[in-house]
Amino acid sequence: WRTWYGLRLRTTASFVRTMFAMSASSFVGARPALARRTTAPASSGRRTSVIVAATKVARNPNMAKLQAGYLFPEINRIKNAHLAANPDAKIISLGIGDTTEPIPAPIVAGMVDSAAGLGTLEGYGQFGGYGAEAGQGRLREKLIERFYEATTSIVADELFVSDGSKCDISRLQMMFGSGRNIAVQDPSYPAYVDSSVMTGQTNGFDDATKQYGNIAYLACNAENSFFPDLAPAKKSDIIFFCSPNNPTGAAATRAQLEELVAHAKETGSIVVYDAAYSIYISDPDCPRTIYEIEGADECCIETCSFSKYAGFTGLRLGWTVVPDKLKFADGSSVRADWSRLMSTSFNGASNVAQAGGMACLSDEGMAAMTDLVAFYKENAAILKKTFEEMGYTTYGGTDAPYVWVSFDGRDSWEVFTEILQKCDIVVTPGSGFGPAGDGFIRASAFGHRDNILEAAERLKKAFTK
């Protein structure tokens, strides 16, 4: 990458995409490193060397189907190459959606007290050692009280605390097993597609369409108000659906979610509903949980996280709801299988992180999270207004911390590269979220306010139409 960036990016996006693919080529199909094993046979007294080229273990063919490295580490790789070539550059990141502001004091206090308690016999006896795989009972009950009790019939036994939504998405794939028909919004969070490929849900990649076989890509665009035609998913077993959507920032309305649930019940599919950004919803017509929709408890699994609620991206704490009413085709319990998988593959979220979760759900913690979310939403409003004043059409940025910006059909990697070169700003190319994202970039509102304002000025100077 240092060599590539030494060329000063003299070519455009086609070269960037080539290098993006090359970053994975060192892993995909690469020859194994040679190992030397030295032996000293007793008969001859001489040392001999045997060259061992590889183990006898065949590579998982599903890993070989992946087309490149995971999107965000690749963006970091390109950013670091830019810094190597321009060491004085002051990079502002509007790319990876990582929180930037300190965790609020009332929440930190809860974790500090928990950590200190682990140093006492009484505290360790209560919250030390292995915990329940499904999470501490008091935390499960408090999550229900705060986010489900008023609008749904979900109970604490149906909620499983974990180390975050991203981890649970892969565990859900493990539970479902390979050979499933998958549907995803296009564009959408890359983990849905990548985990599907890794677990054997796909049958190849089409270079022309930039799509994997056996995945139904449900196009979300301005023409359909970012809610897809569900007909292509009529044969899908599992539908991944995120609201508010990452990357477009679109929050589904009640009527749209009623359509999604009706489709799932009619076709017998299961919806994995990603509500990681639901706390950002302010539109009263957009539900914060899928279980506000009648019948959703018979066809939907919901996953959520404290990452973007309270800045827990590094602490790792989330939850997944699997209702008792949700059944497999033979009538067996999905919840029972999820519980069995979690008890086998997961030892429970960190006790200190769970104490932080309890602190989040206190009156002081809820108020602090509300203020933190409001801060990021103000950042989103600044970015949205900036791009619109520059002459670009934007979406999202109201009920989500992301602004989806149209660059009039231009190659999104080309736009990404030009913004990095001209402004020292990292955004995310829309095509990284799926083929329907090409022509767009995603701007994240997670940033210090002075950086957001500085980014706005740099963008205006370089890209105003």
Coordinates of C-alpha atoms in Angstrom, one line a residue:
W1 CA 0.0 0.0 0.0
R2 CA 2.9 2.4 0.7
T3 CA 4.1 1.7 -2.9
W4 CA 0.6 2.2 -4.3
Y5 CA 0.1 5.5 -2.5
G6 CA 3.6 6.6 -3.6
L7 CA 2.1 6.8 -7.1
R8 CA 0.1 9.8 -5.6
L9 CA -3.2 8.1 -6.7
R10 CA -2.5 9.2 -10.3
T11 CA -5.3 7.0 -11.5
T12 CA -8.9 7.0 -10.4
A13 CA -11.3 4.6 -8.8
S14 CA -10.6 1.6 -11.1
F15 CA -7.1 1.5 -9.7
V16 CA -8.4 1.9 -6.1
R17 CA -10.8 -1.0 -6.6
T18 CA -7.9 -3.1 -8.0
M19 CA -5.8 -2.4 -5.0
F20 CA -8.8 -3.1 -2.7
A21 CA -9.1 -6.5 -4.3
M22 CA -5.3 -7.1 -4.2
S23 CA -5.4 -6.6 -0.4
A24 CA -7.4 -9.8 -0.2
S25 CA -5.4 -11.7 -2.9
S26 CA -2.6 -12.3 -0.4
F27 CA -5.1 -14.4 1.5
V28 CA -7.4 -15.8 -1.2
G29 CA -5.6 -18.5 -3.2
A30 CA -2.2 -17.7 -1.8
R31 CA 0.4 -20.5 -1.6
P32 CA 1.1 -21.7 1.9
A33 CA 4.4 -20.8 3.5
L34 CA 7.0 -23.5 3.5
A35 CA 8.0 -25.0 6.8
R36 CA 11.2 -26.9 7.4
R37 CA 11.2 -29.9 9.8
T38 CA 14.6 -31.2 10.8
T39 CA 15.1 -34.8 11.9
A40 CA 18.1 -36.9 12.9
P41 CA 17.6 -40.5 12.0
A42 CA 19.4 -42.9 14.5
S43 CA 20.6 -45.2 11.6
S44 CA 22.8 -42.7 9.8
G45 CA 23.6 -40.2 12.4
R46 CA 23.0 -37.5 9.7
R47 CA 20.5 -34.7 9.9
T48 CA 18.0 -34.5 7.1
S49 CA 15.4 -31.8 6.3
V50 CA 11.9 -32.5 5.0
I51 CA 10.1 -29.6 3.4
V52 CA 6.4 -29.5 4.5
A53 CA 4.4 -27.3 2.2
A54 CA 1.1 -27.3 4.0
T55 CA -1.1 -29.2 6.5
K56 CA -3.6 -31.8 5.3
V57 CA -6.5 -29.5 6.2
A58 CA -8.4 -28.2 3.3
R59 CA -9.4 -24.6 3.3
N60 CA -13.0 -23.8 4.0
P61 CA -14.3 -23.2 0.5
N62 CA -16.8 -20.6 1.7
M63 CA -14.0 -18.3 2.9
A64 CA -12.4 -18.5 -0.5
K65 CA -15.7 -17.0 -2.0
L66 CA -15.1 -13.7 -0.2
Q67 CA -14.1 -11.1 -2.8
A68 CA -12.0 -8.8 -0.6
G69 CA -11.2 -7.8 3.0
Y70 CA -14.0 -6.5 5.2
L71 CA -15.0 -3.0 4.2
F72 CA -14.0 -0.9 7.2
P73 CA -10.5 -2.3 7.8
E74 CA -9.8 -1.8 4.1
I75 CA -10.8 1.9 4.4
N76 CA -8.5 2.2 7.4
R77 CA -5.7 0.7 5.3
I78 CA -6.2 3.3 2.5
K79 CA -6.4 6.1 5.1
N80 CA -3.1 4.9 6.6
A81 CA -1.5 4.8 3.2
H82 CA -2.6 8.4 2.7
L83 CA -1.1 9.4 6.0
A84 CA 2.2 7.7 5.1
A85 CA 2.4 9.7 1.9
N86 CA 1.1 12.9 3.6
P87 CA 2.4 12.7 7.2
D88 CA 1.3 16.3 8.0
A89 CA -2.3 15.6 6.9
K90 CA -5.0 16.2 9.6
I91 CA -7.4 13.4 8.8
I92 CA -11.0 13.8 9.8
S93 CA -13.0 10.6 9.8
L94 CA -16.6 10.6 8.6
G95 CA -16.2 7.0 7.6
I96 CA -16.4 4.2 10.1
G97 CA -19.3 4.7 12.5
D98 CA -17.3 4.7 15.7
T99 CA -18.4 6.9 18.6
T100 CA -16.1 9.6 19.7
E101 CA -17.5 11.3 22.8
P102 CA -16.8 10.1 26.4
I103 CA -19.2 7.7 28.0
P104 CA -21.4 9.8 30.3
A105 CA -20.3 10.0 33.9
P106 CA -23.3 8.2 35.5
I107 CA -22.6 5.2 33.3
V108 CA -18.9 5.2 34.0
A109 CA -19.6 5.4 37.7
G110 CA -21.6 2.2 37.5
M111 CA -18.7 0.3 35.9
V112 CA -16.2 1.7 38.3
D113 CA -18.3 0.6 41.3
S114 CA -18.7 -2.9 39.7
A115 CA -14.9 -3.2 39.0
A116 CA -14.1 -2.2 42.6
G117 CA -16.7 -4.6 43.9
L118 CA -14.9 -7.5 42.2
G119 CA -12.0 -6.8 44.6
T120 CA -14.1 -7.8 47.6
L121 CA -15.4 -11.1 48.7
E122 CA -19.0 -9.9 48.7
G123 CA -18.8 -8.2 45.3
Y124 CA -17.0 -11.1 43.7
G125 CA -19.5 -13.5 45.2
Q126 CA -22.4 -11.6 43.6
F127 CA -21.0 -10.6 40.2
G128 CA -17.7 -12.3 39.8
G129 CA -16.9 -15.6 38.0
Y130 CA -18.8 -17.0 35.2
G131 CA -22.2 -15.4 34.7
A132 CA -25.4 -16.6 33.1
E133 CA -24.9 -17.0 29.3
A134 CA -28.2 -15.1 28.7
G135 CA -27.1 -12.2 30.9
Q136 CA -27.8 -11.0 34.4
G137 CA -31.4 -11.3 35.3
R138 CA -31.7 -7.8 36.6
L139 CA -30.3 -6.4 33.3
R140 CA -32.7 -8.5 31.1
E141 CA -35.6 -7.2 33.2
K142 CA -34.5 -3.6 33.0
L143 CA -34.1 -3.8 29.2
I144 CA -37.6 -5.0 28.9
E145 CA -38.9 -2.3 31.2
R146 CA -37.1 0.5 29.3
F147 CA -37.5 -0.6 25.7
Y148 CA -40.3 -3.2 25.3
E149 CA -42.8 -3.2 28.2
A150 CA -44.9 -0.2 27.1
T151 CA -45.4 -1.2 23.5
T152 CA -44.9 -5.0 23.2
S153 CA -45.6 -8.3 25.0
I154 CA -41.9 -9.4 25.0
V155 CA -40.7 -10.7 28.4
A156 CA -37.3 -11.0 30.0
D157 CA -36.9 -14.8 29.3
E158 CA -37.0 -13.9 25.5
L159 CA -34.1 -11.4 25.7
F160 CA -30.5 -12.6 25.6
V161 CA -27.7 -10.2 26.6
S162 CA -24.5 -10.5 24.5
D163 CA -21.4 -8.7 23.4
G164 CA -23.1 -6.9 20.6
S165 CA -25.3 -7.2 17.5
K166 CA -22.5 -7.9 15.0
C167 CA -21.4 -11.0 17.1
D168 CA -25.0 -12.2 17.3
I169 CA -25.5 -11.9 13.6
S170 CA -22.8 -14.4 13.0
R171 CA -24.1 -16.6 15.8
L172 CA -27.6 -16.6 14.2
Q173 CA -26.0 -17.8 11.0
M174 CA -24.4 -20.6 13.0
M175 CA -27.8 -21.5 14.5
F176 CA -29.6 -21.5 11.1
G177 CA -26.9 -23.6 9.5
S178 CA -25.8 -23.6 5.8
G179 CA -27.9 -23.8 2.7
R180 CA -30.4 -21.1 3.6
N181 CA -31.9 -18.7 1.1
I182 CA -31.0 -15.2 2.3
A183 CA -32.4 -11.7 1.5
V184 CA -30.8 -8.4 2.4
Q185 CA -31.5 -4.7 1.8
D186 CA -29.3 -3.2 -0.8
P187 CA -27.4 -1.3 0.4
S188 CA -27.0 -2.7 3.9
Y189 CA -24.5 -3.4 6.6
P190 CA -21.8 -5.7 5.1
A191 CA -21.8 -8.2 7.9
Y192 CA -25.1 -9.6 6.7
V193 CA -23.7 -10.6 3.3
D194 CA -20.2 -11.6 4.5
S195 CA -21.5 -13.8 7.3
S196 CA -23.8 -15.5 4.8
V197 CA -20.9 -16.2 2.5
M198 CA -18.8 -17.6 5.4
T199 CA -21.5 -19.9 6.6
G200 CA -22.2 -21.5 3.2
Q201 CA -25.4 -19.7 2.2
T202 CA -24.1 -18.6 -1.3
N203 CA -23.0 -20.4 -4.4
G204 CA -20.6 -18.0 -6.1
F205 CA -20.1 -14.3 -7.0
D206 CA -21.3 -12.6 -10.2
D207 CA -18.7 -10.1 -11.3
A208 CA -21.2 -8.4 -13.6
T209 CA -23.8 -7.7 -11.0
K210 CA -21.5 -7.6 -8.0
Q211 CA -23.8 -10.0 -6.2
Y212 CA -23.5 -13.4 -4.6
G213 CA -25.7 -16.2 -5.8
N214 CA -28.5 -17.3 -3.5
I215 CA -28.9 -13.9 -1.9
A216 CA -31.9 -11.8 -2.9
Y217 CA -30.7 -8.1 -3.0
L218 CA -33.7 -5.9 -2.2
A219 CA -32.9 -2.5 -3.7
C220 CA -33.6 0.5 -1.5
N221 CA -33.6 3.8 -3.2
A222 CA -35.3 7.2 -3.4
E223 CA -37.8 5.9 -5.9
N224 CA -39.2 3.4 -3.4
S225 CA -38.7 5.6 -0.3
F226 CA -35.9 3.2 0.7
F227 CA -38.3 0.4 1.4
P228 CA -37.8 -2.4 -1.0
D229 CA -40.1 -4.5 -3.2
L230 CA -40.2 -7.8 -1.1
A231 CA -41.3 -10.0 -4.1
P232 CA -37.7 -11.1 -4.8
A233 CA -37.6 -12.5 -1.3
K234 CA -40.6 -14.8 -1.7
K235 CA -38.3 -17.9 -1.5
S236 CA -36.0 -16.5 1.1
D237 CA -35.7 -18.3 4.4
I238 CA -33.9 -15.5 6.3
I239 CA -34.4 -11.7 5.6
F240 CA -31.9 -9.3 7.2
F241 CA -33.6 -5.9 7.7
C242 CA -32.1 -2.8 9.5
S243 CA -34.1 0.2 10.6
P244 CA -32.9 2.9 10.7
N245 CA -30.9 1.6 7.9
N246 CA -27.2 1.6 7.8
P247 CA -26.0 3.2 5.5
T248 CA -29.0 5.2 4.1
G249 CA -30.3 6.4 7.4
A250 CA -33.9 5.6 6.4
A251 CA -36.3 4.6 9.2
A252 CA -39.1 2.3 8.2
T253 CA -42.7 3.5 8.9
R254 CA -45.3 1.5 10.7
A255 CA -47.1 0.7 7.5
Q256 CA -43.9 -0.5 5.9
L257 CA -43.0 -2.8 8.8
E258 CA -46.6 -4.2 8.7
E259 CA -45.9 -5.1 5.1
L260 CA -42.6 -6.7 6.1
V261 CA -44.2 -8.8 8.8
A262 CA -47.1 -9.8 6.6
H263 CA -44.6 -10.9 3.9
A264 CA -42.7 -13.0 6.4
K265 CA -45.8 -14.7 7.8
E266 CA -47.1 -15.4 4.3
T267 CA -43.8 -16.9 3.0
G268 CA -42.8 -18.6 6.2
S269 CA -39.5 -16.7 6.5
I270 CA -37.7 -15.3 9.5
V271 CA -36.8 -11.7 9.7
V272 CA -33.5 -10.8 11.5
Y273 CA -34.4 -7.2 12.5
D274 CA -31.4 -5.0 13.3
A275 CA -32.5 -2.2 15.6
A276 CA -29.0 -0.9 16.5
Y277 CA -29.9 2.7 15.8
S278 CA -33.5 2.7 17.0
I279 CA -32.8 5.2 19.8
Y280 CA -32.1 7.8 17.0
I281 CA -35.7 7.6 15.7
S282 CA -37.8 10.7 16.5
D283 CA -40.5 10.2 13.9
P284 CA -43.6 8.9 15.8
D285 CA -44.6 7.0 12.7
C286 CA -41.4 4.9 12.8
P287 CA -41.5 2.1 15.4
R288 CA -38.4 1.6 17.6
T289 CA -38.9 -2.1 17.8
I290 CA -40.3 -4.6 15.3
Y291 CA -42.5 -6.1 18.1
E292 CA -44.7 -3.0 17.9
I293 CA -46.1 -4.7 14.8
E294 CA -48.8 -7.4 15.4
G295 CA -47.6 -10.9 14.6
A296 CA -43.9 -9.9 14.6
D297 CA -43.3 -12.2 17.6
E298 CA -44.1 -15.2 15.3
C299 CA -41.6 -14.4 12.6
C300 CA -39.0 -11.9 13.8
I301 CA -35.7 -11.9 15.8
E302 CA -34.5 -8.5 16.9
T303 CA -31.0 -7.5 17.8
C304 CA -29.8 -4.3 19.4
S305 CA -26.8 -2.8 21.1
F306 CA -25.5 -0.2 23.5
S307 CA -22.7 0.7 21.0
K308 CA -24.4 3.7 19.5
Y309 CA -26.6 4.4 22.5
A310 CA -23.9 5.0 25.0
G311 CA -20.5 4.8 23.3
F312 CA -20.0 1.1 24.1
T313 CA -18.4 0.3 20.7
G314 CA -15.3 -1.0 22.6
L315 CA -17.0 -2.3 25.7
R316 CA -19.3 -4.6 23.8
L317 CA -22.8 -5.0 25.2
G318 CA -26.0 -5.8 23.3
W319 CA -29.0 -8.0 23.2
T320 CA -31.1 -10.2 21.0
V321 CA -34.8 -11.0 21.4
V322 CA -36.0 -14.4 20.3
P323 CA -39.7 -14.8 21.1
D324 CA -41.3 -18.0 22.5
K325 CA -43.8 -18.0 19.7
L326 CA -41.2 -18.2 17.0
K327 CA -41.0 -21.8 15.7
F328 CA -39.0 -23.7 13.0
A329 CA -40.9 -25.6 10.3
D330 CA -41.2 -28.7 12.5
G331 CA -42.7 -26.7 15.4
S332 CA -39.5 -26.8 17.5
S333 CA -38.5 -23.7 19.4
V334 CA -36.1 -21.2 17.8
R335 CA -35.6 -19.7 21.3
A336 CA -34.5 -23.1 22.7
D337 CA -31.9 -23.5 19.9
W338 CA -30.6 -20.0 20.4
S339 CA -30.3 -20.6 24.1
R340 CA -28.5 -23.9 23.5
L341 CA -26.1 -22.2 21.0
M342 CA -25.4 -19.3 23.3
S343 CA -24.7 -21.6 26.3
T344 CA -22.2 -23.5 24.1
S345 CA -20.4 -20.7 22.3
F346 CA -20.6 -17.8 24.7
N347 CA -19.7 -17.4 28.4
G348 CA -21.8 -14.2 28.9
A349 CA -21.0 -10.5 28.5
S350 CA -18.4 -8.9 30.8
N351 CA -19.8 -8.4 34.3
V352 CA -18.4 -4.9 34.3
A353 CA -20.0 -4.1 30.9
Q354 CA -23.3 -5.4 32.2
A355 CA -23.0 -3.1 35.2
G356 CA -22.5 -0.3 32.7
G357 CA -25.7 -1.5 31.0
M358 CA -27.6 -1.2 34.3
A359 CA -26.2 2.3 34.7
C360 CA -27.4 3.2 31.2
L361 CA -30.9 2.1 32.2
S362 CA -31.1 4.2 35.4
D363 CA -32.9 7.5 35.2
E364 CA -29.6 9.4 35.1
G365 CA -28.2 7.0 32.5
M366 CA -31.2 7.3 30.2
A367 CA -31.0 11.1 30.4
A368 CA -27.3 11.0 29.6
M369 CA -27.9 8.7 26.6
T370 CA -30.6 11.0 25.3
D371 CA -28.2 13.9 25.5
L372 CA -25.4 12.0 23.8
V373 CA -27.7 10.9 21.0
A374 CA -29.0 14.4 20.6
F375 CA -25.3 15.6 20.2
Y376 CA -24.7 13.1 17.3
K377 CA -28.0 14.0 15.7
E378 CA -27.0 17.7 15.7
N379 CA -23.8 16.6 14.0
A380 CA -25.9 14.8 11.4
A381 CA -28.0 17.9 10.8
I382 CA -24.8 20.0 10.3
L383 CA -23.5 17.5 7.7
K384 CA -26.9 17.2 5.9
K385 CA -27.3 21.0 5.7
T386 CA -23.7 21.3 4.4
F387 CA -24.1 18.9 1.6
E388 CA -27.5 20.4 0.6
E389 CA -26.0 23.9 0.5
M390 CA -23.2 22.5 -1.7
G391 CA -25.9 21.4 -4.2
Y392 CA -26.1 17.7 -3.4
T393 CA -29.2 15.6 -2.7
T394 CA -29.1 13.9 0.7
Y395 CA -31.1 11.3 2.5
G396 CA -31.2 10.1 6.2
G397 CA -29.5 12.2 8.9
T398 CA -32.8 12.8 10.7
D399 CA -33.7 9.5 12.4
A400 CA -30.2 8.1 12.1
P401 CA -26.5 9.2 12.6
Y402 CA -25.7 8.8 8.9
V403 CA -26.2 11.1 5.9
W404 CA -26.5 9.4 2.5
V405 CA -25.2 11.7 -0.2
S406 CA -25.9 11.3 -3.9
F407 CA -22.9 12.1 -6.2
D408 CA -25.1 11.9 -9.3
G409 CA -24.1 8.4 -10.4
R410 CA -20.3 8.9 -10.0
D411 CA -18.3 5.8 -9.0
S412 CA -18.4 5.9 -5.2
W413 CA -14.8 4.7 -4.8
E414 CA -13.7 7.5 -7.1
V415 CA -15.6 10.0 -5.0
F416 CA -14.1 8.5 -1.8
T417 CA -10.6 8.9 -3.2
E418 CA -11.1 12.4 -4.4
I419 CA -12.5 13.5 -1.0
L420 CA -9.5 11.9 0.8
Q421 CA -7.0 13.6 -1.6
K422 CA -8.6 17.0 -1.7
C423 CA -9.9 17.3 1.9
D424 CA -8.1 14.8 4.1
I425 CA -11.5 13.5 5.0
V426 CA -12.5 9.8 5.1
V427 CA -16.1 8.9 4.1
T428 CA -17.5 5.5 3.2
P429 CA -18.1 4.6 -0.5
G430 CA -21.7 3.6 -1.0
S431 CA -20.8 0.5 -3.1
G432 CA -19.1 -1.0 -0.1
F433 CA -22.6 -1.6 1.3
G434 CA -23.9 -3.3 -1.9
P435 CA -24.2 -2.6 -5.6
A436 CA -27.2 -0.3 -5.2
G437 CA -25.0 2.0 -3.1
D438 CA -22.8 3.0 -6.0
G439 CA -23.1 6.7 -6.8
F440 CA -23.4 7.6 -3.1
I441 CA -21.2 8.2 -0.1
R442 CA -22.0 7.8 3.6
A443 CA -21.0 10.5 6.0
S444 CA -21.0 9.5 9.7
A445 CA -22.1 11.9 12.4
F446 CA -19.9 10.3 15.0
G447 CA -17.2 13.0 15.6
H448 CA -16.1 15.8 17.8
R449 CA -18.1 19.0 17.0
D450 CA -15.0 21.0 16.0
N451 CA -14.1 18.2 13.5
I452 CA -17.6 18.2 12.1
L453 CA -17.5 21.9 11.5
E454 CA -14.0 21.8 10.1
A455 CA -15.0 19.0 7.7
A456 CA -18.0 21.0 6.6
E457 CA -15.7 23.9 5.6
R458 CA -13.2 21.7 3.8
L459 CA -16.0 20.1 1.8
K460 CA -17.6 23.4 0.9
K461 CA -14.3 24.7 -0.5
A462 CA -13.5 21.6 -2.6
F463 CA -16.9 20.2 -3.7
T464 CA -19.5 23.0 -3.9
K465 CA -21.2 22.7 -7.3

